[in-house]
Coordinates of C-alpha atoms and ligand atoms in Angstrom, one line a residue:
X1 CA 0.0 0.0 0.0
X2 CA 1.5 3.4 -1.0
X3 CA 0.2 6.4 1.9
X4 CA 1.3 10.1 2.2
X5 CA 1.3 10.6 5.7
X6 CA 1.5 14.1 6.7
X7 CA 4.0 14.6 10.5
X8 CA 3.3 16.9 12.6
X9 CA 5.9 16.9 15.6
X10 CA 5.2 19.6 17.2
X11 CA 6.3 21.1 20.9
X12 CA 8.1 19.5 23.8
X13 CA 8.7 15.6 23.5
X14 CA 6.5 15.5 20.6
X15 CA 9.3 15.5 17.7
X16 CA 11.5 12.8 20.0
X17 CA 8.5 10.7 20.2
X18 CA 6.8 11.2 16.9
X19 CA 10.1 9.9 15.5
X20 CA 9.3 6.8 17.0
X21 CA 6.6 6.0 15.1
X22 CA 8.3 6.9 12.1
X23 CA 10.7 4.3 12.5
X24 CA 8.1 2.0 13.2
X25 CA 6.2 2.8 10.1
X26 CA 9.5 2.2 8.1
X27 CA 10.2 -1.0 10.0
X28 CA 6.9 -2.2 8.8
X29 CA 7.3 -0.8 5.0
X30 CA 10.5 -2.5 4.9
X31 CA 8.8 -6.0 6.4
X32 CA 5.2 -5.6 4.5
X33 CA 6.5 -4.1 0.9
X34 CA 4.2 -1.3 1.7
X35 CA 5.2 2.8 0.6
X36 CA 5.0 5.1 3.3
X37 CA 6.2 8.7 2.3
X38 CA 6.2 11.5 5.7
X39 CA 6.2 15.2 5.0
X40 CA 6.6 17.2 8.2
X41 CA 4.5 20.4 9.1
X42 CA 5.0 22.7 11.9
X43 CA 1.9 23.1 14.5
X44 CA 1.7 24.4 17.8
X45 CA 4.5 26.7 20.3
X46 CA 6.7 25.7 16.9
X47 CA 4.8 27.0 14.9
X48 CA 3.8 30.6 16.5
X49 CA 7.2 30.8 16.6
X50 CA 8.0 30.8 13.2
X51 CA 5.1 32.2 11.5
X52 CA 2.7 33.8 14.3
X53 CA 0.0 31.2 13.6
X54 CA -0.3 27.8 15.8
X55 CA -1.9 26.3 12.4
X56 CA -0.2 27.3 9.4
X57 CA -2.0 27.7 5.9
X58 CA 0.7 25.2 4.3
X59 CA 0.6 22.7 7.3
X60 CA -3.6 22.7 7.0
X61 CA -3.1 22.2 3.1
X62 CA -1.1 19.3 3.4
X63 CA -3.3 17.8 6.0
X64 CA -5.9 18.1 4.0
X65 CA -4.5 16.3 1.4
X66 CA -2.8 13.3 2.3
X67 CA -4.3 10.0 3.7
X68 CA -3.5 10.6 7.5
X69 CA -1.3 13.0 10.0
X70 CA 0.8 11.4 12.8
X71 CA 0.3 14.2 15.5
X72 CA 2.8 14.5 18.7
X73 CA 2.0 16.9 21.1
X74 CA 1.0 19.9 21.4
X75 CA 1.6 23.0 24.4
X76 CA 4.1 25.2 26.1
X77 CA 4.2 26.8 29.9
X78 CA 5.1 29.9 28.3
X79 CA 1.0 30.0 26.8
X80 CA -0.4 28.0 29.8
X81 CA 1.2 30.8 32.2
X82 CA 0.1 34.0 30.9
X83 CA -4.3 33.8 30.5
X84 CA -4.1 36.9 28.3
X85 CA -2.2 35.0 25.6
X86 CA -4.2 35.5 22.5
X87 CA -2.7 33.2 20.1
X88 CA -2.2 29.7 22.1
X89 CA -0.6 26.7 20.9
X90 CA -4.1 24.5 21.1
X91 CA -5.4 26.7 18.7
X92 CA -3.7 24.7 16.3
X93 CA -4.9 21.5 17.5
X94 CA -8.2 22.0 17.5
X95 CA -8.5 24.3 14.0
X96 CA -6.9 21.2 12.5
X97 CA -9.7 18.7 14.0
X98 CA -12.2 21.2 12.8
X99 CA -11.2 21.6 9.4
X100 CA -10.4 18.0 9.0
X101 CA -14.0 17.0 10.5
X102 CA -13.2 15.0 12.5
X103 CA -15.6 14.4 14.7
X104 CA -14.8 11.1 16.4
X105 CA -11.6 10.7 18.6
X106 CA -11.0 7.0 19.9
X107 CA -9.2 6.0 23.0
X108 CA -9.0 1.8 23.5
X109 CA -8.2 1.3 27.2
X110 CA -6.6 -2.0 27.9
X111 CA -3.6 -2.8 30.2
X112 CA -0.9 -4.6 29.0
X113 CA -0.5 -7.7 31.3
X114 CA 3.0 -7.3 32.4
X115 CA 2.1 -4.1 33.4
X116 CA -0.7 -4.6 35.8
X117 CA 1.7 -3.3 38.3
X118 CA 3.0 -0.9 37.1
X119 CA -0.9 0.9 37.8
X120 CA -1.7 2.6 41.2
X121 CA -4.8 0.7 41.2
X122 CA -5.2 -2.9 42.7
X123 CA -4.0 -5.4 40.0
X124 CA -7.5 -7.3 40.7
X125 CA -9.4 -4.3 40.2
X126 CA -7.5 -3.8 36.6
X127 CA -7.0 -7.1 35.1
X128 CA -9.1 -7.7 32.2
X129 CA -10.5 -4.4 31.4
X130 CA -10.6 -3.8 27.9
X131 CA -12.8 -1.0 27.0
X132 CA -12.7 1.9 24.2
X133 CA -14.1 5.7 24.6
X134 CA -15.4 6.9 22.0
X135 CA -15.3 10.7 22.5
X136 CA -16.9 13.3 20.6
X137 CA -14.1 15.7 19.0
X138 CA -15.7 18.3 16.7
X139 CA -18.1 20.3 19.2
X140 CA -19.6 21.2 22.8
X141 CA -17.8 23.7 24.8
X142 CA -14.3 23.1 23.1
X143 CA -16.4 25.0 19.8
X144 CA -19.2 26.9 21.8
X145 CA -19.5 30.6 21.6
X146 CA -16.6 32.2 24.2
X147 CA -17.1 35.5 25.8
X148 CA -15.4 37.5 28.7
X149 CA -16.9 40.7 29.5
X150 CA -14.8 43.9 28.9
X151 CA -13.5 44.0 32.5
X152 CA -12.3 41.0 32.4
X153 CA -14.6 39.2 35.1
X154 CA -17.1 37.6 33.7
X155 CA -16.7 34.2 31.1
X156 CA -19.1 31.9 29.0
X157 CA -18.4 29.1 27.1
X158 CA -21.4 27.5 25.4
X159 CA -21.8 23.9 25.1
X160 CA -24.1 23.2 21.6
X161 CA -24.6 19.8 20.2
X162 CA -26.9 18.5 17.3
X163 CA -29.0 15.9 16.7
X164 CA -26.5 15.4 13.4
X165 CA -23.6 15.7 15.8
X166 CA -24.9 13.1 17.9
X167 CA -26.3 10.9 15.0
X168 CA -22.5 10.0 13.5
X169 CA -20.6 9.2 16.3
X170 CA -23.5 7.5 18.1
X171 CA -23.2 5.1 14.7
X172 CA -19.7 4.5 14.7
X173 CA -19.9 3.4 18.6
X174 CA -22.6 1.3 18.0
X175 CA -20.6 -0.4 15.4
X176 CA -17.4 -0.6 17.2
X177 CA -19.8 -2.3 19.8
X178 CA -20.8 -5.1 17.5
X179 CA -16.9 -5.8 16.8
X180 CA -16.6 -6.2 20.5
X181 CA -18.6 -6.9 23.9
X182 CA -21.9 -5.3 23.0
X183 CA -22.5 -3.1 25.5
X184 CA -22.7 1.2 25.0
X185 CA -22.3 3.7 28.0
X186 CA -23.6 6.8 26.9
X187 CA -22.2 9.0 29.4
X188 CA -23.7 12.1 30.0
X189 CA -24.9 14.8 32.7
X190 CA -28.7 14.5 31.8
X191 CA -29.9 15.1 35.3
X192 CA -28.3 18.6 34.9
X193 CA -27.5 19.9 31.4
X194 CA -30.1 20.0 28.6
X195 CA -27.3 18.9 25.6
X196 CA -27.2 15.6 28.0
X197 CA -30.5 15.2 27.4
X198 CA -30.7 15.8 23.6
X199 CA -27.5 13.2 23.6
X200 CA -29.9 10.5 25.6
X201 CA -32.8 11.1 24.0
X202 CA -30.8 10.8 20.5
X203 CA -28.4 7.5 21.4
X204 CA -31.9 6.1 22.8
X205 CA -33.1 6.6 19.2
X206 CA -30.0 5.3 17.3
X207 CA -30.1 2.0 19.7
X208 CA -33.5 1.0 18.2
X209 CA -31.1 0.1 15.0
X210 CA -28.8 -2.3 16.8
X211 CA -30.8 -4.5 19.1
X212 CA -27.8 -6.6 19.3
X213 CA -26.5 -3.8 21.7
X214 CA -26.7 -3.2 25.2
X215 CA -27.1 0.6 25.8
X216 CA -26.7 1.7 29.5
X217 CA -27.0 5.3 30.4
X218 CA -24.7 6.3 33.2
X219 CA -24.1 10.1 34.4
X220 CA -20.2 11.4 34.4
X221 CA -19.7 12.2 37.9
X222 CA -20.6 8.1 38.6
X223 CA -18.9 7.1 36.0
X224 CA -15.5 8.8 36.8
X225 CA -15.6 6.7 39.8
X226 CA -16.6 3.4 38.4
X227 CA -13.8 3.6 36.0
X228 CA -11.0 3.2 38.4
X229 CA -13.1 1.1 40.8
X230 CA -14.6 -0.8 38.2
X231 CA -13.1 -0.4 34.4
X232 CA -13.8 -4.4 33.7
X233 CA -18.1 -3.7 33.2
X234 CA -17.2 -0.5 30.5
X235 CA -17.0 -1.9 26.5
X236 CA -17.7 1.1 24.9
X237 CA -18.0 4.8 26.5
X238 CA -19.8 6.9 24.1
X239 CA -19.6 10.9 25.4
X240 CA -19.3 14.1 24.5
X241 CA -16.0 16.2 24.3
X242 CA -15.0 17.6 27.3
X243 CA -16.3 14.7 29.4
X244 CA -14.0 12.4 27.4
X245 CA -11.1 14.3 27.8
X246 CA -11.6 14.4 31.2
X247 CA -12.2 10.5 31.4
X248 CA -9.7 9.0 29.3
X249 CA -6.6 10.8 31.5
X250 CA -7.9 9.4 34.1
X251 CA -8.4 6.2 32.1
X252 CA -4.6 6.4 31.8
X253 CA -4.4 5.8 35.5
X254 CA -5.4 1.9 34.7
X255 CA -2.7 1.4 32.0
X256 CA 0.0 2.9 34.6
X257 CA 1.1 5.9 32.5
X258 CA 0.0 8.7 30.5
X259 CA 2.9 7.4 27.9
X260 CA 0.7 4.5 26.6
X261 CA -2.2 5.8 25.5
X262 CA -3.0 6.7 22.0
X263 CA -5.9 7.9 20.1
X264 CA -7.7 7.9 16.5
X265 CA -9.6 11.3 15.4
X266 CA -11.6 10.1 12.2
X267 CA -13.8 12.1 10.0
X268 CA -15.4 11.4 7.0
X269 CA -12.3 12.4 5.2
X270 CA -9.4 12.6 7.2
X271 CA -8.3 11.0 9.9
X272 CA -5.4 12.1 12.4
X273 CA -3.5 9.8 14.8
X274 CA -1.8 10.9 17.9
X275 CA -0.8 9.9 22.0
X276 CA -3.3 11.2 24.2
X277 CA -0.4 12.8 26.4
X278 CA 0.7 16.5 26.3
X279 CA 4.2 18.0 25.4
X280 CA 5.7 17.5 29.1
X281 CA 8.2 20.3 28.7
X282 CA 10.2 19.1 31.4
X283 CA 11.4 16.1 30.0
X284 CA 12.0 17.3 26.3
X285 CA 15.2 16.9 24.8
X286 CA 15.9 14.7 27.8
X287 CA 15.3 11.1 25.8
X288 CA 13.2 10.0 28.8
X289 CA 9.6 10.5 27.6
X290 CA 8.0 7.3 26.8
X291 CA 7.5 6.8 23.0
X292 CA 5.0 3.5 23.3
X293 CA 2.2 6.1 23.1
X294 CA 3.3 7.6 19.7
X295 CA 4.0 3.6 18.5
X296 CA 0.3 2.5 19.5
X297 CA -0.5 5.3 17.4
X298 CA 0.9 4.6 14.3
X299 CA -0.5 1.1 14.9
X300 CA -3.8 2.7 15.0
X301 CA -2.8 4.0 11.6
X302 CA -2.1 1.2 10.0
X303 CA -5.6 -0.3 11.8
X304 CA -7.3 2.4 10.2
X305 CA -6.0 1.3 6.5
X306 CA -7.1 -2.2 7.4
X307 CA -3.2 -3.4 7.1
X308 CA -4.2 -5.9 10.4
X309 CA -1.6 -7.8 10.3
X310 CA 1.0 -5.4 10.3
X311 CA -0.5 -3.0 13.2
X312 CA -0.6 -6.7 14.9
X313 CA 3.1 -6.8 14.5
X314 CA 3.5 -3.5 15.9
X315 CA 1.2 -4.7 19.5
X316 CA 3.2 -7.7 19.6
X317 CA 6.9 -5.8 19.7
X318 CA 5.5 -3.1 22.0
X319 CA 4.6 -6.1 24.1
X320 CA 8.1 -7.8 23.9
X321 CA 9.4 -4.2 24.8
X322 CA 7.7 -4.4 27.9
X323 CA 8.5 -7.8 28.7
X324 CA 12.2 -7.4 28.3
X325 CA 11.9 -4.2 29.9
X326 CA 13.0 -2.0 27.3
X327 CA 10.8 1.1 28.6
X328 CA 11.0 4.4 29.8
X329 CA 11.7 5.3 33.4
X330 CA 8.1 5.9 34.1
X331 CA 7.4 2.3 33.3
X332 CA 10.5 1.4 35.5
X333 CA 12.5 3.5 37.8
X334 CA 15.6 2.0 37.0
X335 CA 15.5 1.7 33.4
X336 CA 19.0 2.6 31.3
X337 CA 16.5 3.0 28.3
X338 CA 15.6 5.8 26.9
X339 CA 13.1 7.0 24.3
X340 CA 15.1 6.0 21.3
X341 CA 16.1 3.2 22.9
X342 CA 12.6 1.7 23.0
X343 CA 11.8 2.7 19.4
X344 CA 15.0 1.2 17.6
X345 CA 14.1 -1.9 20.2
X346 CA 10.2 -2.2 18.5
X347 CA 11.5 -1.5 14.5
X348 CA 13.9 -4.3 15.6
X349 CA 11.4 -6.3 17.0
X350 CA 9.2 -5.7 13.4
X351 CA 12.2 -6.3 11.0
X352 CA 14.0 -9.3 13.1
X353 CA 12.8 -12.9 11.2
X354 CA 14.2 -14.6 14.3
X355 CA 12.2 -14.7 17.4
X356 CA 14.9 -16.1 19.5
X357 CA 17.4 -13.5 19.0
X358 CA 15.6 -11.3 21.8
X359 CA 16.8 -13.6 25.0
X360 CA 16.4 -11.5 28.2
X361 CA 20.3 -11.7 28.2
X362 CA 21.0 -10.0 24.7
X363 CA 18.7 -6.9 25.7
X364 CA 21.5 -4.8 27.1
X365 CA 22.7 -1.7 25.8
X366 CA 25.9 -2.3 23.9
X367 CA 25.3 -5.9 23.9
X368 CA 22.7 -6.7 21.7
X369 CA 22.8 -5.7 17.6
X370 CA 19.0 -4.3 18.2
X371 CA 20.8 -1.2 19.9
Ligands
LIG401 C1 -6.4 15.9 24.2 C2 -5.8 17.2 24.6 C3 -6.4 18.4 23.9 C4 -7.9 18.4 24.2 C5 -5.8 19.7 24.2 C6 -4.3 19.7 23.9 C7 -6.4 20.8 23.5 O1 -5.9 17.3 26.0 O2 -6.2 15.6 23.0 O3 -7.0 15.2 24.9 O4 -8.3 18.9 25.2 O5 -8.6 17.8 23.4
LIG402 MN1 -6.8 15.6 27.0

């Protein structure tokens, strides 16, 4: 298969770990026979400054108009400190989703065994969840009308849905739900806020379609305390935007770091791929941030082209990564590894014929060809 994938590294760790995934990708062109071309854009702190603008006209185009983007992160303190910035970072983010429509951002949950305790939560508690959020990207308060009043003390932000809004990721969680478990948690605020109830009384409607489903109807402050005392019950969390932003970081907190999530953004057109983690400033240039998160999503890309076998290949070295315990420090203390480390450890993994080659003994820095 022959895709244009558009890059877009931008601030902190984002460029260290995005590279990552670009090796990856190349591992698996060079094992599949597939054609992977990257072209890099600039987004984000990078990219204000350079041009003034967090979304650049010439990174949009490109987006626009190649088969997927391979987003790192996004943020700087500089913006996050000073509320009166008027050009911020996110802008760029979320101009992008916009214009690329895409409206449905998915987050799989499901921790990776030799992790279990790794997680602050009870390894009981966490083994065997496997559950995906299906968050709604393209509207609610992130898009809402903004205000502050002149003197500064006053602020709105409106939270709008429609019934069309509703309609198509309601459709796509319902499917993923056949594919899997069944079951849909629609999770909402309807005792409260009247967009909750538009979103219940529409998902109600939808499920009429799929009586193969199970649709339960659970309210967000419950749910963000079912999901870390019970994550093994959720298949499929269907929810608006800012309540899934909210829920899958704290989802994060089952998988035992925020360096192993990963997320698809799909519109009709488009779709985007990118860790759900932020820039962490602190550790950039560093070559300690955890790339596993940038990996899982290129995997998702290649999930998203139906190449299933080769995103398969992709799980299964992130998995012998983690068994050999070539991660990050935030997955062990101790670890020697760093962030390239792990990377050149998984496109080895991908392009190695010979399983046996990665005994536990060979893993060591200096030791082993894969380093
Ligand atoms: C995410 C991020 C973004 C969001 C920020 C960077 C705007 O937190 O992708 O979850 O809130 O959507
Ligand atoms: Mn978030």
């Amino acid at each position: 298969m022959n895709l244009k994938i558009a890059v877009l590294p931008g601030d902190g760790i984002g460029p260290e770990v995005i590279l990552q995934a670009k090796k990856t990708l190349y591992a698996i062109s060079v094992a599949y026979n597939h054609e992977f071309i990257f072209e890099d854009a600039l987004i984000g702190a990078t990219a204000i400054d350079k041009t003034r603008n967090p979304l650049p006209e010439q990174t949009l185009n490109l987006c626009l108009n190649t088969d997927a983007v391979l987003f790192g992160a996004i943020g700087n303190p500089k913006y996050d400190n000073n509320p009166d910035a008027k050009i911020r970072p996110e802008q760029g983010l979320l101009k992008l989703r916009k214009e690329l429509g895409l409206y449905a951002n998915i987050r799989p949950v499901k921790p990776y065994k030799n992790l279990l305790d790794v997680s602050p939560i009870k390894k009981e508690v966490i083994e065997g969840t496997d559950f995906v959020i299906y968050r709604e990207l393209s509207s609610g308060s992130y898009y809402g009308v903004k205000e502050l009043n002149e003197e500064g003390t006053k602020a709105s932000d409106i939270c709008e849905y429609s019934e069309e809004e509703i309609f198509r990721i309601t459709h796509l969680a319902f499917k993923a739900a056949q594919t899997r478990r069944k079951k849909v948690t629609l999770v909402d605020k309807a005792n409260v806020l009247e967009t909750s109830r538009l979103w219940r009384k529409t998902v109600k409607k939808i499920a009429l379609n799929y009586p193969d489903i199970t649709l339960e109807c659970l309210y967000i402050d419950n749910v963000a305390m079912q999901i870390i005392t019970d994550p093994k019950q959720f298949d499929v969390i269907l929810t608006e935007n800012l309540f899934g932003d909210i829920l899958s970081d704290e989802a994060c907190a089952i998988m035992g770091s925020i360096g192993l999530m990963a997320s698809a953004s799909i519109g009709n057109n488009n779709a985007l791929f990118e860790p759900i983690h932020g820039s962490y400033p602190k550790a950039k240039g560093k070559d300690i941030a955890n790339p596993i998160a940038s990996i899982v999503s290129a995997a998702m890309l290649l999930e998203h082209f139906g190449l299933e076998k080769e995103a398969k290949k992709v799980y299964e070295a992130i998995e012998k990564a983690i068994e050999y315990k070539v991660v990050t420090i935030d997955l062990n203390s101790g670890s020697r590894f760093g962030t390239n480390d792990v990377g050149d450890f998984i496109s080895n993994v991908i392009l190695s014929k010979d399983d046996l080659y990665f005994k536990n003994d060979n893993v060591q820095i200096g030791q082993s060809t894969i380093v």
